[in-house]
XYZ file of C-alpha atoms in Angstrom:
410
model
C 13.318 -5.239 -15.947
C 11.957 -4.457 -12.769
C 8.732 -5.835 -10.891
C 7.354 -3.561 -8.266
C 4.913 -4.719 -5.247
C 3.725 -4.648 -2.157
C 0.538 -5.838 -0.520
C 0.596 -5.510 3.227
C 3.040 -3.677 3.656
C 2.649 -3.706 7.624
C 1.010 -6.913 8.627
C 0.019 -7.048 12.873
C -0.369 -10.640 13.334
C -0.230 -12.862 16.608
C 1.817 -14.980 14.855
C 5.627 -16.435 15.560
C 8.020 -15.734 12.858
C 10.817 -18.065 13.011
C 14.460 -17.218 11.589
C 14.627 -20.301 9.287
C 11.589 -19.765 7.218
C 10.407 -23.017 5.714
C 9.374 -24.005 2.517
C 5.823 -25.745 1.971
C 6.520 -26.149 -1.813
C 5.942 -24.255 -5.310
C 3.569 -24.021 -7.813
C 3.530 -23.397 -11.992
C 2.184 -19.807 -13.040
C 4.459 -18.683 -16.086
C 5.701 -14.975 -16.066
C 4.838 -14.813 -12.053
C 5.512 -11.170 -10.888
C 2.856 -9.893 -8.399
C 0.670 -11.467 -5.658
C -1.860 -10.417 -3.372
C -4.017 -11.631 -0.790
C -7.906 -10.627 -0.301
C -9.704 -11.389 2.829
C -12.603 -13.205 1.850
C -16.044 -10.733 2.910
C -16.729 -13.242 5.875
C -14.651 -15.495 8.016
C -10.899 -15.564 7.983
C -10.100 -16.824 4.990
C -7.928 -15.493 1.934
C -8.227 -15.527 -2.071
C -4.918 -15.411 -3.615
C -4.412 -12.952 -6.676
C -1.578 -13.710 -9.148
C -0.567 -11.068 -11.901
C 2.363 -12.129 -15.008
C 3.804 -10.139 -17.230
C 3.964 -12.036 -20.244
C 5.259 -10.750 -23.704
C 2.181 -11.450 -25.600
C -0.558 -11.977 -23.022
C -0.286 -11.017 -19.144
C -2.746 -13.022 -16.902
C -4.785 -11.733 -13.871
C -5.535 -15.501 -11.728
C -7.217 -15.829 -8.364
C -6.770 -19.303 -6.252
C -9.974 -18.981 -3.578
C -9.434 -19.906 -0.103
C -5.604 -20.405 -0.599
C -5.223 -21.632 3.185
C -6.684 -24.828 2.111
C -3.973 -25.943 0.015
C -0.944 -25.213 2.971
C -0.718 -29.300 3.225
C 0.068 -29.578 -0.775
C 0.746 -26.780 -2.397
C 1.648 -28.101 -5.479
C -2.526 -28.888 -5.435
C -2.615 -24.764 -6.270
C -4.298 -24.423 -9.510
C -5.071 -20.387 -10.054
C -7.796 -19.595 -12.203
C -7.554 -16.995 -14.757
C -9.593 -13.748 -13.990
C -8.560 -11.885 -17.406
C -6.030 -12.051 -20.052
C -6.688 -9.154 -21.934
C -4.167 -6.662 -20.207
C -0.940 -5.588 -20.829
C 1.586 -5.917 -17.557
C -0.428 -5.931 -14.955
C 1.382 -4.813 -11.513
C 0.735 -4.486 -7.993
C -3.768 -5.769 -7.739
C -5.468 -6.338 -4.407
C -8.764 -6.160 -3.841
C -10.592 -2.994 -2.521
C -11.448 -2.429 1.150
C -15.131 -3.352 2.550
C -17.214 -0.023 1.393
C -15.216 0.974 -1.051
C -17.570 -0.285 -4.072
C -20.630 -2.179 -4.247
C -18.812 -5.789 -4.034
C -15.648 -7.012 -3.929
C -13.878 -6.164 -6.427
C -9.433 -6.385 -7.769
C -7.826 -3.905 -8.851
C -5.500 -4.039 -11.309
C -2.727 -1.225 -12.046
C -1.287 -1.623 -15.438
C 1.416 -0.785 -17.841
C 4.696 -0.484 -17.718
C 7.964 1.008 -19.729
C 8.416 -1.390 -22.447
C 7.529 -0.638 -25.584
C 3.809 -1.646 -26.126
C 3.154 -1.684 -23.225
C 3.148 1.801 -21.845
C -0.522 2.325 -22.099
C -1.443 1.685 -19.104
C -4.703 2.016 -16.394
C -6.459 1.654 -13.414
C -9.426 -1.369 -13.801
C -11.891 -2.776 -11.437
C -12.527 -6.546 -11.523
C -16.278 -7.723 -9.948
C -15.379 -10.762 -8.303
C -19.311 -10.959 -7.818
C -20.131 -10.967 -11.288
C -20.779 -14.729 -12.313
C -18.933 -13.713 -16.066
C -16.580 -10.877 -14.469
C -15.939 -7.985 -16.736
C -13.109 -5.594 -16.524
C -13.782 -1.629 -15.977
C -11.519 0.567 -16.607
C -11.686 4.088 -14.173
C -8.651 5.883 -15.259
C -8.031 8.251 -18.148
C -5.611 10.379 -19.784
C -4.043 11.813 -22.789
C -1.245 10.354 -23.142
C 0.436 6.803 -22.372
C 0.764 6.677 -18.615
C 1.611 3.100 -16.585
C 0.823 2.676 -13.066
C 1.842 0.580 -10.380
C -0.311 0.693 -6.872
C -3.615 1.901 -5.995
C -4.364 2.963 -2.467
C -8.034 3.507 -1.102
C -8.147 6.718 0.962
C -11.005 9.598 1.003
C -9.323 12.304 -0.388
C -11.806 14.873 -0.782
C -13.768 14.094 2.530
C -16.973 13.353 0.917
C -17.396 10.378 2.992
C -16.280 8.073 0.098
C -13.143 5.920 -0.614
C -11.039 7.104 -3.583
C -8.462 5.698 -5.750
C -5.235 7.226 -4.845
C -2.021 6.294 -7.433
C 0.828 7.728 -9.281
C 1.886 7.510 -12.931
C 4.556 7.665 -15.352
C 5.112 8.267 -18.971
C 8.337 7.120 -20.468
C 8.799 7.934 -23.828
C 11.786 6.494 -25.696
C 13.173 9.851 -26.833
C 12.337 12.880 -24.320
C 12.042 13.385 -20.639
C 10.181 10.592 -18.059
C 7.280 12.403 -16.150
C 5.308 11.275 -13.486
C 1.948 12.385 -11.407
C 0.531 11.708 -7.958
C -3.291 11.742 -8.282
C -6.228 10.351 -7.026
C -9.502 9.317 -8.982
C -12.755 10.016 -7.409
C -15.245 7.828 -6.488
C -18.416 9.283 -8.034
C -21.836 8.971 -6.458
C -23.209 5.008 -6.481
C -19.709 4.225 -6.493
C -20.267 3.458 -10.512
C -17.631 1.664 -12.509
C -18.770 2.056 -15.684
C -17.385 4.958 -16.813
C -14.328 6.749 -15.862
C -13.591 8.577 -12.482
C -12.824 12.471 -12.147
C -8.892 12.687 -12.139
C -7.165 14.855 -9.640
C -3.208 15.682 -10.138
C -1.885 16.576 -6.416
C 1.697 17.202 -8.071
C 4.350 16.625 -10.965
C 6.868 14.007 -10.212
C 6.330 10.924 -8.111
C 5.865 7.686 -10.267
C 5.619 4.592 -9.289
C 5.047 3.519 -5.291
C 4.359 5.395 -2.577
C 2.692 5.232 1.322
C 0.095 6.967 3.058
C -0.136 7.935 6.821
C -0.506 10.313 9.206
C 2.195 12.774 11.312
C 1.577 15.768 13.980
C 3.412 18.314 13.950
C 2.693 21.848 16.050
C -0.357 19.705 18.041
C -2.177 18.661 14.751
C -2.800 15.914 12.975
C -1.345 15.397 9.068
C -2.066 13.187 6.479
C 0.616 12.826 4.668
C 1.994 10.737 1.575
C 5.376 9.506 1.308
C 7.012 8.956 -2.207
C 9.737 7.492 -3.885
C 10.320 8.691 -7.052
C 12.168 6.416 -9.252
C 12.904 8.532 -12.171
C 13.821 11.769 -10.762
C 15.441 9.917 -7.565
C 14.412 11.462 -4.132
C 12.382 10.712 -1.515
C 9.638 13.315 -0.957
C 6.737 13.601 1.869
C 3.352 15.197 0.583
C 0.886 17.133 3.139
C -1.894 19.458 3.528
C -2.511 22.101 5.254
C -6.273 22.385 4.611
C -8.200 22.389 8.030
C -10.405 19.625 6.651
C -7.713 18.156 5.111
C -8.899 18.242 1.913
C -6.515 17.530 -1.144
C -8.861 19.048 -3.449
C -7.659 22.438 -2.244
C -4.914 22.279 -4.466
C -3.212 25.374 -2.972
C -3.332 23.955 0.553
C -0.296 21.266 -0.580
C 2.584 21.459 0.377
C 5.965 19.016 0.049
C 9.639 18.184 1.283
C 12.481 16.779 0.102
C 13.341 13.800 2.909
C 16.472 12.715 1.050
C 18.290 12.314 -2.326
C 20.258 8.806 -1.887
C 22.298 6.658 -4.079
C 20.765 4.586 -6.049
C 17.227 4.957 -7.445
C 14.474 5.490 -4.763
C 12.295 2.211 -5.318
C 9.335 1.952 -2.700
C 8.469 3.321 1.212
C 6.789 1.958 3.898
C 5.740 4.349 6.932
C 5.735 1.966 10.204
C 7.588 1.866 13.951
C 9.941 0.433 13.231
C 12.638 0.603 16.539
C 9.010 0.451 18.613
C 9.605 4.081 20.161
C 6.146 5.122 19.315
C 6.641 7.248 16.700
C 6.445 6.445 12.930
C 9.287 5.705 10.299
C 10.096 5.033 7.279
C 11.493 1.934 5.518
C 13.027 2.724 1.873
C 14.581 0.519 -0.683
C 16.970 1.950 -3.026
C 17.571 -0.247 -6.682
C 20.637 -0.232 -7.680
C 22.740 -2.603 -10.164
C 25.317 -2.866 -7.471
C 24.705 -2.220 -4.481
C 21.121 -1.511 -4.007
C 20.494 -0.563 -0.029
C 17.599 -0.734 2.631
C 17.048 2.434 4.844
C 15.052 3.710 7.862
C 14.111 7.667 7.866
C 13.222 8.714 11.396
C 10.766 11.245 11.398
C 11.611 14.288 13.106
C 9.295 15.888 15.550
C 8.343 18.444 12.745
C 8.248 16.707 9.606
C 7.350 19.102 7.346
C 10.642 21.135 8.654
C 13.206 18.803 10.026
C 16.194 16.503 9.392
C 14.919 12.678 8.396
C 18.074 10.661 10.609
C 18.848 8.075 8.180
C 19.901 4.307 9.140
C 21.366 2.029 6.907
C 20.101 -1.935 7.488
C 21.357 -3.524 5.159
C 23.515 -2.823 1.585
C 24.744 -5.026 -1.460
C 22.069 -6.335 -3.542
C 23.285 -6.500 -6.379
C 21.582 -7.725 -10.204
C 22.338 -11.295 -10.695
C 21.149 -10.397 -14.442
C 22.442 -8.869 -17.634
C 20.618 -6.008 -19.220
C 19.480 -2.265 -19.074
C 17.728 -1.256 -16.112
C 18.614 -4.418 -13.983
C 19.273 -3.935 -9.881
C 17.926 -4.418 -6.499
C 16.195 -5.203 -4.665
C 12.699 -4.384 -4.671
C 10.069 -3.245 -2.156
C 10.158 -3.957 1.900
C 7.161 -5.433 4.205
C 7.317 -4.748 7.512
C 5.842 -7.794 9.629
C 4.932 -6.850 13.502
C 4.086 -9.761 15.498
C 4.583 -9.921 19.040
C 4.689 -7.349 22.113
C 3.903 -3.504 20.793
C 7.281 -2.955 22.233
C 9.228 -5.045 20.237
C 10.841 -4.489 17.011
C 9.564 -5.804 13.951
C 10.903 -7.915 11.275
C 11.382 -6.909 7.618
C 10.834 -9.207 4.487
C 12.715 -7.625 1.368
C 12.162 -8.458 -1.764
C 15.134 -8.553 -4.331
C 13.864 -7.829 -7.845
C 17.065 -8.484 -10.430
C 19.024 -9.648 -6.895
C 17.216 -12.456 -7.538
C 16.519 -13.091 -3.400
C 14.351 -12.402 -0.658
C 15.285 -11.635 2.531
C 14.587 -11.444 6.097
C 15.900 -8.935 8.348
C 15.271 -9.380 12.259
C 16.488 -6.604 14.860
C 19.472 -7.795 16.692
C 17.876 -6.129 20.007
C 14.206 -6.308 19.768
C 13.761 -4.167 22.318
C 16.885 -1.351 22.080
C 15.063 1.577 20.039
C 18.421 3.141 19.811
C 20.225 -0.130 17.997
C 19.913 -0.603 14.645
C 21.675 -3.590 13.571
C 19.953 -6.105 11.772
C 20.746 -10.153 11.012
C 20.222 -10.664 7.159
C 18.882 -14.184 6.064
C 18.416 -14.399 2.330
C 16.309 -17.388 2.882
C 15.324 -17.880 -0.695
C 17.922 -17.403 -3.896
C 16.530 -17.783 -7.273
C 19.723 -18.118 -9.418
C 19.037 -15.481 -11.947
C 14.862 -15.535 -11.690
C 13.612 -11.855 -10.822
C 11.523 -11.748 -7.568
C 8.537 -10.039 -7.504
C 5.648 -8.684 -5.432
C 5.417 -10.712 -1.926
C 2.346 -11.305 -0.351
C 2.035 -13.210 3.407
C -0.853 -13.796 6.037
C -1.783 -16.134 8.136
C -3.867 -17.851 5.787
C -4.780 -21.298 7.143
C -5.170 -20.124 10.996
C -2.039 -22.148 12.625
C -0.681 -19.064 14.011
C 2.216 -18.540 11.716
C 2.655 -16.455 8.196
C 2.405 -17.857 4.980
C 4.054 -15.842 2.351
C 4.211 -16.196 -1.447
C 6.873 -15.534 -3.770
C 6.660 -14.902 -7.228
C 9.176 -16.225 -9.335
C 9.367 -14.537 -12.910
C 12.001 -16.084 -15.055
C 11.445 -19.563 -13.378
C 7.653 -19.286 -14.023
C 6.547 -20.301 -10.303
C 5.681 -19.408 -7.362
C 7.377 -20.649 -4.011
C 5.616 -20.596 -0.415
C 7.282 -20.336 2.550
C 5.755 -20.592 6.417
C 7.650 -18.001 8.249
């Protein structure tokens, strides 16, 4: 079983990170597998969201104004938001404009059976009650795993970007990337217009922006799990629209070994120019890779770099490996290199990668520090800010099997 995440996937903090990370303490929350932070609507301060996949019911928990707690953590008790979904996976709560009010949102479903039918619902964190809405449809049994805000269709409003899969347990996996739009009022009470952009992708992707030829891109970058490659997404619509459906174009980056787990498009060797970090899952020897993007992107070679290889499943069943999805944490100078936090899924660690030359764009060698080892307890979705202003990162680390949550200052 695998738990997918990431919330801030590139955090740019003023913060130290030191190379022991150290541990402030743990907390209960049974079938941990995501977490999230949400910036509170004023001030600096952070709600943390919670997400566990339980068997028979899978809770949805928020702990407001987490920094308060950093002294005693084991003080943490998360209040339940809803119980009534199936396995909910990567929430967060949506951007300022977005909606009218904060609001989480909750991707849900996964592969196992009853629990396939997934979808996309908004939680009003306003509401005095709260209510769930759900904005996605479909015909069939899809499960989803990440929502990204982004205005597709350049009508000035924030939509619900995602991709899906459908895993029956006799026939072929498919997979979508869509978007939902975001109708006028920004309603939530009935479903949003879907939008497939293509057949394939499935479960977590990024979104950013390349040039190429003196123009400007947006692009999304894939990694499809099922039908393993890594694949870049772009239009060539002046306005760049994606509803011009024939305006889309894609590319193959790269076809690894090892299934294609999650992407993160950052600097990564502080050159200037963007990258991308990639996981890989594997029972064995699951890897973590930097693409370079080539001048033309929608034409060139991706150089790969390998950072770091072996994580392996430290459990027994089908569909077991590692690790999971990467953050990449910038602190410091703009030209200096930044540190990656891995998460290990069935490798049942988390690490910490720092840049043996911070400031060598050409050297790619990178110290490994699995900080935390669980035993045989899954790791899932990481989340880390800042959140009691001392000028370092708090992160938190869901702990599945061991029904906890540990929290580090980094």
């Amino acid at each position: 079983m695998h738990l997918y995440s990431l919330l801030f996937p590139l955090m740019l903090l003023p913060c130290f990170i030191s190379a022991a990370p150290q541990l402030l303490g743990k907390f209960p929350f049974p079938h941990a597998a995501f977490s999230g932070l949400y910036r509170q609507s004023t001030g600096s301060k952070y709600d943390l969201l919670l997400a566990s996949f339980g068997m028979f019911s899978s809770d949805v928990s928020i702990v407001h104004d987490v920094g308060q707690y950093m002294r005693d953590v084991t003080k943490i008790s998360p209040s339940t938001l809803s119980n009534n979904l199936l396995w909910p996976n990567e929430i967060s709560g949506t951007p300022a404009g977005a909606l009218n009010g904060r609001y989480v949102v909750i991707p849900d479903g996964f592969l196992v059976p009853t629990k396939t039918d997934g979808s996309i619902s908004l939680y009003n964190l306003d509401s005095p009650n709260g209510s769930l809405h759900v904005i996605s449809t479909g015909s069939i049994d899809w499960f989803y795993h990440r929502v990204i805000w982004h205005d597709m269709n350049k009508d000035g409003t924030l939509d619900a970007l995602t991709c899906r899969a459908n895993k029956p347990l006799i026939g072929a996996t498919s997979g979508e990337l869509l978007w939902f739009s975001n109708p006028a009022g920004h309603s939530v009470d009935r479903p949003w217009s879907e939008n497939v952009i293509a057949q394939g992708p499935d479960v977590f992707f990024d979104v950013s922006k390349f040039t190429a030829g003196g123009k400007t891109y947006e692009v999304i970058v894939v990694a499809q799990f099922f039908h393993p490659s890594f694949k870049v997404f772009w239009t060539e619509d002046p306005r760049q629209n994606w509803s011009n459906h024939t305006a889309i174009r894609s590319k193959v980056i790269d076809t690894p070994a090892g299934k294609p787990f999650d992407v993160v498009i950052a600097d990564v060797n502080a050159d200037g120019k963007l990258d991308i970090v990639a996981t890989t899952n594997d029972e064995h020897n699951g890897t973590v890779l930097v693409y370079q993007v080539p001048a033309d992107f929608r034409s060139g070679t991706y150089t790969r770099h390998l950072l770091t290889s072996g994580y392996a499943s430290k459990s027994i069943g089908p569909n077991k490996g590692g690790p999971g999805s990467p953050y990449v944490v910038k602190t410091g100078a703009s030209n200096t290199k930044p540190s990656i936090l891995v998460a290990g899924d069935d490798a049942a660690v988390v690490s910490l990668l720092t840049p043996a030359a911070p400031s060598d764009p050409n050297n790619w060698n990178y110290a490994r520090n699995d900080f935390l080892t669980t035993g045989s307890s899954t790791v899932g979705g990481l989340s880390f800010a800042d959140v009691d202003g001392d000028g370092r990162v708090e992160l938190f680390v869901p702990s599945y099997d061991e029904g906890k949550v540990d929290v580090y200052r980094l």
